[in-house]
XYZ file of N, CA and C in Angstrom:
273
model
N 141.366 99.572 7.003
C 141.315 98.941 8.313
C 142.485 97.954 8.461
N 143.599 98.639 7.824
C 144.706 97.356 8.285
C 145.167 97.606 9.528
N 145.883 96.500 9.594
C 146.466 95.942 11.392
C 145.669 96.573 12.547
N 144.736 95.791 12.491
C 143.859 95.921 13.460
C 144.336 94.979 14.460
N 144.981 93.625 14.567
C 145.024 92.823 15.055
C 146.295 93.748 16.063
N 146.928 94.475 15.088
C 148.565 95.054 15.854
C 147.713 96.393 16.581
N 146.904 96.585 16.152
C 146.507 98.007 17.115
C 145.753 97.064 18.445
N 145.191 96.600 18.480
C 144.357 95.831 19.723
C 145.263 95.254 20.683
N 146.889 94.808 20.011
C 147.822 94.392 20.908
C 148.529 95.742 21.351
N 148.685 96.613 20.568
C 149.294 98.016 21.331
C 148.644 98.382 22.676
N 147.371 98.254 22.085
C 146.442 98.799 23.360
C 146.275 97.619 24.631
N 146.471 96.846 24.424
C 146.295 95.680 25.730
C 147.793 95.871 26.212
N 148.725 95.894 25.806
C 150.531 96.233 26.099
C 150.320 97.245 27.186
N 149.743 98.561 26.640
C 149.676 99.674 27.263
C 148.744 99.914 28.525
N 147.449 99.112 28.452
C 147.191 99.058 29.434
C 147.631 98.145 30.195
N 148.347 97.175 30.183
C 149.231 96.125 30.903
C 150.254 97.093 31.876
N 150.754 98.180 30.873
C 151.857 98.598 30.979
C 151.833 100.246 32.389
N 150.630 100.552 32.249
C 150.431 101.372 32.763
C 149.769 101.028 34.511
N 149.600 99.902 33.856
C 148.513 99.315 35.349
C 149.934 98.815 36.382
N 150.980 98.244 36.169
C 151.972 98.134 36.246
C 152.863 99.065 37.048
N 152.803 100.236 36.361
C 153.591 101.576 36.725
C 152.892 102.006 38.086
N 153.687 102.281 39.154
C 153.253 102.681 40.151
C 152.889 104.505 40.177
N 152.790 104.572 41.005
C 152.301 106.196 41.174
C 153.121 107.327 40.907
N 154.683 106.535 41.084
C 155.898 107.715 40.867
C 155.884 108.281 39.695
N 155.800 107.230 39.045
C 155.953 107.680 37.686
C 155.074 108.550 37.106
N 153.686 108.653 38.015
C 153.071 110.155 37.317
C 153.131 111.386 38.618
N 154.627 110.870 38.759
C 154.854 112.546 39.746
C 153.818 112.601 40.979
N 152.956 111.652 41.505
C 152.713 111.649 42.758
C 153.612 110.978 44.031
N 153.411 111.636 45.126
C 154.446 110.980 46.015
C 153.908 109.566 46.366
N 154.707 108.874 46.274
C 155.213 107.535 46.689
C 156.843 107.073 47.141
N 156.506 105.605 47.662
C 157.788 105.325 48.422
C 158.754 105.255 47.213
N 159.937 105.292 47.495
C 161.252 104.904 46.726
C 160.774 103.715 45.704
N 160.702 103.827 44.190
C 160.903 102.377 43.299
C 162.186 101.587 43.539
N 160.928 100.234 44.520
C 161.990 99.193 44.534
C 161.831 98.258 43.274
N 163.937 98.025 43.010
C 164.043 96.996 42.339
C 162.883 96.424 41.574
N 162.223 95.247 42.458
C 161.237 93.983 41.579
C 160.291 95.168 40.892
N 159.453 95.942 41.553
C 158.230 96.763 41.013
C 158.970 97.432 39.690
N 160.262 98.483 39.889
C 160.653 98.909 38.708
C 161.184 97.703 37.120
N 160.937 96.466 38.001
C 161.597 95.620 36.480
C 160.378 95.156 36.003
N 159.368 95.146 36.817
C 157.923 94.324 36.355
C 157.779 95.778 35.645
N 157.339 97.163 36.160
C 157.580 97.808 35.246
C 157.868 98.539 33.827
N 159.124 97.984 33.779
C 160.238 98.362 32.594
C 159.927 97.195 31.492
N 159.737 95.732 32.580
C 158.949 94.830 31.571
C 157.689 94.559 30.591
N 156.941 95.257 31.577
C 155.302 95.911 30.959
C 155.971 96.593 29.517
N 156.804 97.529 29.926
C 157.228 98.639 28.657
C 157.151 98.298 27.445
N 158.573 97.255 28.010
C 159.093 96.365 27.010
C 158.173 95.857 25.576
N 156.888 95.315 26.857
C 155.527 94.809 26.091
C 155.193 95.696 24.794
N 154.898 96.872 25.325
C 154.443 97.963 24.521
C 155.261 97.990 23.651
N 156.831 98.188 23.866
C 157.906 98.493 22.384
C 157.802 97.203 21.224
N 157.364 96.020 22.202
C 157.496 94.943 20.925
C 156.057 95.643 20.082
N 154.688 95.640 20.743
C 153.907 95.559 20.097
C 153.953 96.887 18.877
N 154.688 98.085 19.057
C 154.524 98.717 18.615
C 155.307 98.855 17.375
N 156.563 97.922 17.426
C 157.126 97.789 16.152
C 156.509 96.383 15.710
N 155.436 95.644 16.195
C 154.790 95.111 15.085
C 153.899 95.965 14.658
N 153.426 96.454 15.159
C 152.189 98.163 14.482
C 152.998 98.249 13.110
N 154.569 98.765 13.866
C 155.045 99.540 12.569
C 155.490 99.218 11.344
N 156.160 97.610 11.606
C 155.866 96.302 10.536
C 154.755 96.499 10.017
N 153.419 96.297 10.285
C 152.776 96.383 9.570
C 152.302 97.533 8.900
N 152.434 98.311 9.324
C 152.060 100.156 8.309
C 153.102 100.085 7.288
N 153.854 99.506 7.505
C 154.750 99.932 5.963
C 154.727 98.622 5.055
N 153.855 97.549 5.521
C 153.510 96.606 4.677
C 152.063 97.008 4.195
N 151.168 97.508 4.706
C 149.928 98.074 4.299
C 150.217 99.254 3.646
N 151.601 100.318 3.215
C 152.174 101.079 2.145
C 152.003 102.401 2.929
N 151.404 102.169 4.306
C 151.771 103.901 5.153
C 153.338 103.814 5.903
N 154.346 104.477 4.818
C 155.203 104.387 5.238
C 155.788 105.323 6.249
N 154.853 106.632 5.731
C 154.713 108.029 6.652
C 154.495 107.703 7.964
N 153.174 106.794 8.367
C 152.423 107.112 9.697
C 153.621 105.522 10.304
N 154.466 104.713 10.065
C 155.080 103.955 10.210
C 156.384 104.883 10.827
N 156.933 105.282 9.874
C 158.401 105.975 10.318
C 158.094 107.204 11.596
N 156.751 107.626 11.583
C 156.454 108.199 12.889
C 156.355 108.039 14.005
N 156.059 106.360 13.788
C 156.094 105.517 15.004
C 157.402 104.802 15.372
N 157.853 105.003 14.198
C 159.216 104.560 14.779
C 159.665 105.449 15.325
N 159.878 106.565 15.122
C 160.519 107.734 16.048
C 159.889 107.915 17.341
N 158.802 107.648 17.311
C 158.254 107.353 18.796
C 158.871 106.196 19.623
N 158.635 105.337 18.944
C 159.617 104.144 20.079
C 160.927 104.334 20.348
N 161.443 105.704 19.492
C 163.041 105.574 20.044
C 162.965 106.309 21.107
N 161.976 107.681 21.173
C 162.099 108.073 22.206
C 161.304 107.440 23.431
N 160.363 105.988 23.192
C 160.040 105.958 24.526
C 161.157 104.958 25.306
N 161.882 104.671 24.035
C 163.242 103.704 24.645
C 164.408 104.530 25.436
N 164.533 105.933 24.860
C 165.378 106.449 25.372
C 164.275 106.518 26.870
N 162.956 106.767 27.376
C 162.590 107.082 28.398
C 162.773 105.724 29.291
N 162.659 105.015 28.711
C 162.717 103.582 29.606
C 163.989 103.359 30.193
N 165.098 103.839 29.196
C 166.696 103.923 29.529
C 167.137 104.673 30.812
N 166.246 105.731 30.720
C 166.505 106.807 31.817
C 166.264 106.090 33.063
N 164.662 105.918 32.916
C 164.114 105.054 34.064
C 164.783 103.632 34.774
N 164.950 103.243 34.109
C 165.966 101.877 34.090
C 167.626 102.393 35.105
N 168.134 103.035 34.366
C 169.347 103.670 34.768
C 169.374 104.501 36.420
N 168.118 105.330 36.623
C 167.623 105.852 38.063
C 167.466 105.071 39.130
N 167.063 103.743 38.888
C 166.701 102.410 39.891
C 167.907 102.469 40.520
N 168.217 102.184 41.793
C 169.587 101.435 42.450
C 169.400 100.089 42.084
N 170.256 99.639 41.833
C 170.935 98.013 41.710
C 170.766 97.516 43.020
């Protein structure tokens, strides 16, 4: 039962993070993402990437170095998704 404390913050991140995200983002129609909504957004994300490399800090201090380096490869790709998203916004 290690990092329990880091899994309970993943999951509050994510639902932070999702409640956040407007409708576009799951492919229903909505208006154009403005600016402020897409940075509160991208910020929610953000939430999630910290919490999840403390997750992953801690799996490879609790000696799962396997289920750790998996998660790290996950956060690169949800960084590359945030990049995308980020980059699509008009300035």
């Amino acid at each position: 039962m290690a990092c329990e404390v880091q899994k309970l913050a993943v999951a509050v991140a994510f639902g932070n993070a999702v409640v956040s995200t407007p409708g576009v983002a799951f492919g229903t129609v909505a208006p154009p993402l403005e600016p402020l909504i897409a940075a509160k957004m991208w910020l929610s994300w953000v939430g999630v990437l910290v919490a999840l490399k403390f997750l992953s800090n801690c799996l490879d201090e609790a000696g799962r170095h396997q289920d750790a380096e998996t998660l790290r490869q996950e956060i690169n790709k949800l960084k590359s998704e945030m990049e995308s998203i980020k980059n699509s916004v008009p300035h």
